CSV table of C-alpha atoms in Angstrom, one decimal:
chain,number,residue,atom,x,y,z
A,1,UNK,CA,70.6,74.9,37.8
A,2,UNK,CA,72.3,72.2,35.7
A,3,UNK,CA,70.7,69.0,34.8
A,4,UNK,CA,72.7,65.8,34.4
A,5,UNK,CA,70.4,64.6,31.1
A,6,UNK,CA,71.7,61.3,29.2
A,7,UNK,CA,68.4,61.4,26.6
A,8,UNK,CA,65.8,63.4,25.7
A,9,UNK,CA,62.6,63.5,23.7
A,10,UNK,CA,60.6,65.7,21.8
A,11,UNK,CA,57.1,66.4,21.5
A,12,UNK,CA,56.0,69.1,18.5
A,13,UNK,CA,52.5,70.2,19.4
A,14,UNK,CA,50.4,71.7,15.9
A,15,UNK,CA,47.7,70.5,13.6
A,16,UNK,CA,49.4,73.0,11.2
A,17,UNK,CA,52.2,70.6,11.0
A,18,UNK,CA,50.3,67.6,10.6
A,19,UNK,CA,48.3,69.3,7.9
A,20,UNK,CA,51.0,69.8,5.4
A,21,UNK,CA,50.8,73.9,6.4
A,22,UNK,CA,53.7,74.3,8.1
A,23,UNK,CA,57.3,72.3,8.0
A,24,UNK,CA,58.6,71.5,11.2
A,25,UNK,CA,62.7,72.5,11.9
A,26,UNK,CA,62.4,72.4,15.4
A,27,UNK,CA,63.0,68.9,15.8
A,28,UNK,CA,66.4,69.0,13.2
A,29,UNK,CA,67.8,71.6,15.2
A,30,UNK,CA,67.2,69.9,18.8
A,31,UNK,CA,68.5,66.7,17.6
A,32,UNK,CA,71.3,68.7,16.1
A,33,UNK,CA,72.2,70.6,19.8
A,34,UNK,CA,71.5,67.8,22.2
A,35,UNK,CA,74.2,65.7,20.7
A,36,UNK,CA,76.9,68.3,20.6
A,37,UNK,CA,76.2,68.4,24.6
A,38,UNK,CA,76.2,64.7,24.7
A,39,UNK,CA,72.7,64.4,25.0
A,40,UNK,CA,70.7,62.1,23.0
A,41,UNK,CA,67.2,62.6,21.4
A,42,UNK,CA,65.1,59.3,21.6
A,43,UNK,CA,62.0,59.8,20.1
A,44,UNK,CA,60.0,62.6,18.4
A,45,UNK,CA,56.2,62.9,18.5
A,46,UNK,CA,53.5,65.1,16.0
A,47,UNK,CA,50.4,65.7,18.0
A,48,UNK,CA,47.9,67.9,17.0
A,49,UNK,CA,46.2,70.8,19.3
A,50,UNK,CA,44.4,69.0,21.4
A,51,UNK,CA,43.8,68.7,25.2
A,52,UNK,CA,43.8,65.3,26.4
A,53,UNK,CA,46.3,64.2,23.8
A,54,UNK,CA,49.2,66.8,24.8
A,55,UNK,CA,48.5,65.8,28.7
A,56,UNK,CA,48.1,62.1,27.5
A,57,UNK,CA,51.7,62.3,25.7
A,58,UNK,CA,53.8,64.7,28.4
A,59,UNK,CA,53.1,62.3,30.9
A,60,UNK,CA,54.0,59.4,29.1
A,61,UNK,CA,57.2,61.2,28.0
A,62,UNK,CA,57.7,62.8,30.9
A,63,UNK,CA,58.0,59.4,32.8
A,64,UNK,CA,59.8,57.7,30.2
A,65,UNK,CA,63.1,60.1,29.6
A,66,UNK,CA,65.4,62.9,31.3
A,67,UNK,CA,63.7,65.5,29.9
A,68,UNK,CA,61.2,66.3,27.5
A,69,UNK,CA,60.7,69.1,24.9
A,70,UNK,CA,57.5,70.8,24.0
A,71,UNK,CA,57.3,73.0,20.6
A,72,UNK,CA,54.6,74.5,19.5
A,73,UNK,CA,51.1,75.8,21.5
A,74,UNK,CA,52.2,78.9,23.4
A,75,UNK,CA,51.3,82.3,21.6
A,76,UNK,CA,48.2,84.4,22.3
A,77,UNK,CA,45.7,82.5,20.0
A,78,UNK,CA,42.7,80.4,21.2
A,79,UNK,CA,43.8,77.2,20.2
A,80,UNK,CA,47.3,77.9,21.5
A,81,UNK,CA,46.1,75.5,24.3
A,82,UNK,CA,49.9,73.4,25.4
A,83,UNK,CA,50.3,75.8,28.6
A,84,UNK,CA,46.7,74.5,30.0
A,85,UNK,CA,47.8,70.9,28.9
A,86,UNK,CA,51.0,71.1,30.8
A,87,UNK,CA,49.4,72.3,33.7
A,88,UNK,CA,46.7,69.4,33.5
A,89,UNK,CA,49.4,67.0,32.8
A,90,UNK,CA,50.9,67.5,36.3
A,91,UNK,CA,48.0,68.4,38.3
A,92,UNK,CA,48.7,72.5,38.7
A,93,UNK,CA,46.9,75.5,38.5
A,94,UNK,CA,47.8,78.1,35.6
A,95,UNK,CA,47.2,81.8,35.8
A,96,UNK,CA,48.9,85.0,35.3
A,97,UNK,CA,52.2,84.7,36.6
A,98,UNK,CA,53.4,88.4,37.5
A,99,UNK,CA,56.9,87.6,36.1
A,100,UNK,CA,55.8,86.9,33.1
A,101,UNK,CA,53.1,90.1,33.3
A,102,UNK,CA,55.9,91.8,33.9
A,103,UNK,CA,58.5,91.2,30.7
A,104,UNK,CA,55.5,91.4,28.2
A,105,UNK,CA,54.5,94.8,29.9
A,106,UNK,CA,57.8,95.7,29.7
A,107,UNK,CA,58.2,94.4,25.8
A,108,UNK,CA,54.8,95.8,24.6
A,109,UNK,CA,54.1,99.5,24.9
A,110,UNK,CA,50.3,100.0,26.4
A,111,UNK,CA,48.6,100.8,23.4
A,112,UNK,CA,50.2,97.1,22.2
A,113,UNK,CA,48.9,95.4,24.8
A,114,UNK,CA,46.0,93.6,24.6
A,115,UNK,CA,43.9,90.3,26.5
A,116,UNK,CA,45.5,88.0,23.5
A,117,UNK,CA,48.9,89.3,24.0
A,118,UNK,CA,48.9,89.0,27.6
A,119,UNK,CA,47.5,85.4,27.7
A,120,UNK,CA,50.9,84.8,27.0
A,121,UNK,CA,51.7,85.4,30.5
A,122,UNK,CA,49.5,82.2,32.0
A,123,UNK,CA,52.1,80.1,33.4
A,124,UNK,CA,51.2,76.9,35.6
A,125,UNK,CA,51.9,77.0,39.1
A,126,UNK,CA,55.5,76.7,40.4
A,127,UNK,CA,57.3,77.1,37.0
A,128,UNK,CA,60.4,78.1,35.8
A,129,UNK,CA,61.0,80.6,33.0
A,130,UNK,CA,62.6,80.1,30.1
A,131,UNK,CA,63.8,83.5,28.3
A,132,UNK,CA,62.7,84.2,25.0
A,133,UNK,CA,65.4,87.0,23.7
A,134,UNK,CA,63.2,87.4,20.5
A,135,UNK,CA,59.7,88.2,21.1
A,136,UNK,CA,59.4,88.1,24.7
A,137,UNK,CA,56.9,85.9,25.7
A,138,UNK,CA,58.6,83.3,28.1
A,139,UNK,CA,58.6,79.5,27.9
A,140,UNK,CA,58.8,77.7,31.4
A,141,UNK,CA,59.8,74.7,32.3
A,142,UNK,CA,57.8,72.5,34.8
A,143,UNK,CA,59.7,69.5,36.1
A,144,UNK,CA,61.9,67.6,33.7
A,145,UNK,CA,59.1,69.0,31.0
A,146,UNK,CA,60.6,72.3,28.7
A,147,UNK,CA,57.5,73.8,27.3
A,148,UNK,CA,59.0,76.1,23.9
A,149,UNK,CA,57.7,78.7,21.2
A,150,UNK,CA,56.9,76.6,17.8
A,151,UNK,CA,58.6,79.7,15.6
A,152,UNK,CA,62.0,77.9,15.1
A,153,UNK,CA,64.0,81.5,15.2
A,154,UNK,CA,62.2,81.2,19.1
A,155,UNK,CA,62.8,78.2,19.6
A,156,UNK,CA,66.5,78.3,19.1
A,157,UNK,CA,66.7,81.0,21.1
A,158,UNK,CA,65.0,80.0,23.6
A,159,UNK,CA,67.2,76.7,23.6
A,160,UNK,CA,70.1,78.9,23.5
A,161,UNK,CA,69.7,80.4,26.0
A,162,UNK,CA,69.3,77.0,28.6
A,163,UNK,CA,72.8,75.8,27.7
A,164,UNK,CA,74.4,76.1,31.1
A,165,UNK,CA,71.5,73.6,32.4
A,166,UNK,CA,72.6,71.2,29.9
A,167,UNK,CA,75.6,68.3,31.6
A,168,UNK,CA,75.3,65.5,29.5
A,169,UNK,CA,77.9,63.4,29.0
A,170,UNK,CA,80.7,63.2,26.4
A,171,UNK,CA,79.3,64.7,23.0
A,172,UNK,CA,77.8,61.9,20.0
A,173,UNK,CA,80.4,62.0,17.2
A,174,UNK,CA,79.9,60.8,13.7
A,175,UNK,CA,81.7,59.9,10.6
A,176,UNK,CA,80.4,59.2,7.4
A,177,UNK,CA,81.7,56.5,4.8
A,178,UNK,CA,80.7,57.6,0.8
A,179,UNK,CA,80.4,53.8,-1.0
A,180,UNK,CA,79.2,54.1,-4.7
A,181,UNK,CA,77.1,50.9,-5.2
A,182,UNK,CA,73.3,50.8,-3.8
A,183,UNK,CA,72.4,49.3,-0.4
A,184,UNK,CA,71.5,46.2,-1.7
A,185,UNK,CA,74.9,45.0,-2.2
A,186,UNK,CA,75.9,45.9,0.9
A,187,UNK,CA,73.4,44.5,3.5
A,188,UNK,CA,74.9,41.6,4.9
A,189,UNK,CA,77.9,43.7,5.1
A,190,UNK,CA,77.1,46.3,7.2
A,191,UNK,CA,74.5,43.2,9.4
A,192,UNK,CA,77.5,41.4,10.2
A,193,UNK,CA,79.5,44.7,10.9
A,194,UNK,CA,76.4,46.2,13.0
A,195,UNK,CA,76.6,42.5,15.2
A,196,UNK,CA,80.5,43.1,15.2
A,197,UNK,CA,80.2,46.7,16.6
A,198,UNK,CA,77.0,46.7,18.7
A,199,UNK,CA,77.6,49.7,20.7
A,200,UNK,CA,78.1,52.0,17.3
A,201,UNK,CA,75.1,53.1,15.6
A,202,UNK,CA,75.6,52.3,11.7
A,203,UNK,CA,72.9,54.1,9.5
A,204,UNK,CA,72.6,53.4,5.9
A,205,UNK,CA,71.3,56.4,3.8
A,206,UNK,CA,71.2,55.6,-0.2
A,207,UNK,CA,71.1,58.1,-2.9
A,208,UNK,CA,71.2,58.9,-6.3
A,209,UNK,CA,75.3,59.8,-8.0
A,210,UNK,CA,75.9,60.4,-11.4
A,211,UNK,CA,73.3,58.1,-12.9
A,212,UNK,CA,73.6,55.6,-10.5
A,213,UNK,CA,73.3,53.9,-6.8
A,214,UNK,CA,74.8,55.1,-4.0
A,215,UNK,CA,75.1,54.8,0.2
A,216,UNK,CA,76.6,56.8,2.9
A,217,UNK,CA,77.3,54.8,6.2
A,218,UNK,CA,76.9,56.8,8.9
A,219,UNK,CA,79.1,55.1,12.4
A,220,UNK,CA,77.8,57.4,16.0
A,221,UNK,CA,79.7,56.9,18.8
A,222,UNK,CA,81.1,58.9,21.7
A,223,UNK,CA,84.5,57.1,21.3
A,224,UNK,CA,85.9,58.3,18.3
A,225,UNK,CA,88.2,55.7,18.1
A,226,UNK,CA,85.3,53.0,17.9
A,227,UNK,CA,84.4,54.9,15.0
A,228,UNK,CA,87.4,54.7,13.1
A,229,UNK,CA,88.0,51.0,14.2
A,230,UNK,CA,84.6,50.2,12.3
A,231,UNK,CA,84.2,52.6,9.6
A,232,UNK,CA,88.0,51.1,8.6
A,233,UNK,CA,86.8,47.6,8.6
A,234,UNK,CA,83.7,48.3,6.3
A,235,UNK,CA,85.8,50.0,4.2
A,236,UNK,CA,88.5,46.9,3.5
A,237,UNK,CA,85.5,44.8,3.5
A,238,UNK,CA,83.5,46.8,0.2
A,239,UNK,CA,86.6,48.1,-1.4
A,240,UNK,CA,87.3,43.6,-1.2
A,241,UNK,CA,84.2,43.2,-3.3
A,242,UNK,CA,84.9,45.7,-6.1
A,243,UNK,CA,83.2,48.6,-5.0
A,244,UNK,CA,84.7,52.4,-4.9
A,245,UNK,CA,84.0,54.4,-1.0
A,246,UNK,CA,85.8,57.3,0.3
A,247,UNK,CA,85.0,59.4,3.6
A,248,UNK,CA,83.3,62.6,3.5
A,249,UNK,CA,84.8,65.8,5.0
C-alpha cells in the first residue's frame, strides 16, 4: 500500500526520555529518512507515559499532518501503555490479535513465553502490522497513525522495512556554506537573503574554529538549483565584507 505523504510528524512517547535516563535517536534518524523520500518532518513532541496525554496528542497530530509517528510505549512492561492510548485515541477495541500471537509464538520458544511477553501481541482493532525483523514484536499502524518500538536499532528497522509505502515527493536537498566570523555579523545578511529566497530554508548554526567564531549556513530546497542560486549570492555578499567562507563537502 503506498501512501502519497508530503509531511510528517513525530511523537516520542517515555518519561525515561524526559527524565535525562535515556537519549532519544529516534527522532534524528526519522528526520534523516523522511527527507531522503521527500517527505518532510514538521514537528516533534516528548510526552511522557501517560494515558490521556498520548490520546490527547495522536489526535491532534493525527488531524493535523499526513502521517504521524509514534516511538516508544510498546514492549511487555506495565507502563508500556501507547498501544491502549492509540486504541483510545481512535475509538477501537485492543486485544490479542492472532497475527501477532502468532510471530511471537513463533519467535519465543514455550518455555520463553510468558503473559508479559505476549502482551506484546494486543493490537487495536482493524490494524496493520508493521514487521519488526529484530525482536519480533510487531508495530501496527492504525490510520495515518505508525505506532513504533522506542529501541532505535527497532525502530529503524521497523522504518526500514515500510519504505515501499513511502511516495513523497522529490527528495529535500541541502548544502552547507562554512563562513568564519560569528552570526552576529551576518544577520541582516542572511534576513535580507531569507526575504530574497522565501521558498529556501536558510539555517544559521554557529560554532567554535580555532579560537574563534564561526557559522555554517545551511540552504534546503528540493530544487538544487535554488540552492546554488542562493548559497552563491551569500557567498559574494560576506566574502564583500571581509570575511573568509567555503562550502563543505
Amino acid at each position: 500500500m503506498v501512501q502519497k505523504f508530503h509531511n510528517a510528524a513525530m511523537l516520542v512517547v517515555g518519561d525515561e526520555i524526559l527524565s535525562g535516563r535515556t537519549r532519544d535517536a529516534n527522532l534524528y534518524y526519522l528526520g534523516s529518512y523522511l527527507a531522503k523520500h521527500g517527505i518532510e518532518l514538521k514537528e516533534g513532541r516528548i510526552i511522557p507515559d501517560e494515558h490521556e496525554t498520548i490520546v490527547h496528542h495522536v489526535r491532534e497530530l493525527s488531524a493535523k499532518y499526513d502521517a504521524v509517528f509514534t516511538s516508544g510505549g510498546i514492549g511487555p512492561t506495565h507502563d508500556d501503555i501507547t498501544a491502549d492510548a492509540i486504541a483510545a485515541a481512535f475509538g477501537r477495541s485492543i486485544s490479542h490479535d492472532p497475527r501477532a500471537v502468532a510471530i511471537l509464538e513463533n519467535f519465543y520458544p514455550e518455555q520463553m513465553r510468558n503473559e508479559a511477553r505476549m502482551r506484546m501481541a494486543r493490537i487495536p482493532e482493524g490494524a496493520r502490522l508493521i514487521d519488526n525483523p529484530v525482536s519480533a514484536a510487531p508495530g501496527f499502524v492504525v490510520e495515518n497513525v505508525y505506532v513504533m518500538a522506542g529501541v532505535p536499532k527497532i525502530f529503524e528497522g521497523m522504518l526500514e522495512g515500510l519504505v515501499s509505502e513511502f511516495a513523497g515527493g522529490q527528495a529535500m536537498l541541502s548544502k552547507t556554506l562554512r563562513i568564519e566570523v560569528g552570526e552576529g555579523r551576518i544577520a541582516a545578511i542572511l534576513g535580507a537573503l531569507q526575504n530574497k529566497y522565501p521558498d529556501v530554508k536558510l539555517g544559521c548554526y554557529p560554532y567554535g574554529h580555532d579560537g574563534h567564531y564561526a557559522a555554517r549556513i545551511v540552504a534546503r530546497h528540493r530544487d538544487e538549483k535554488r540552492i546554488v542560486e542562493a548559497l552563491s549570492e551569500l557567498r559574494q555578499k560576506v566574502e564583500e565584507e571581509g570575511f573568509d567562507c567555503d562550502y563543505e563537502a
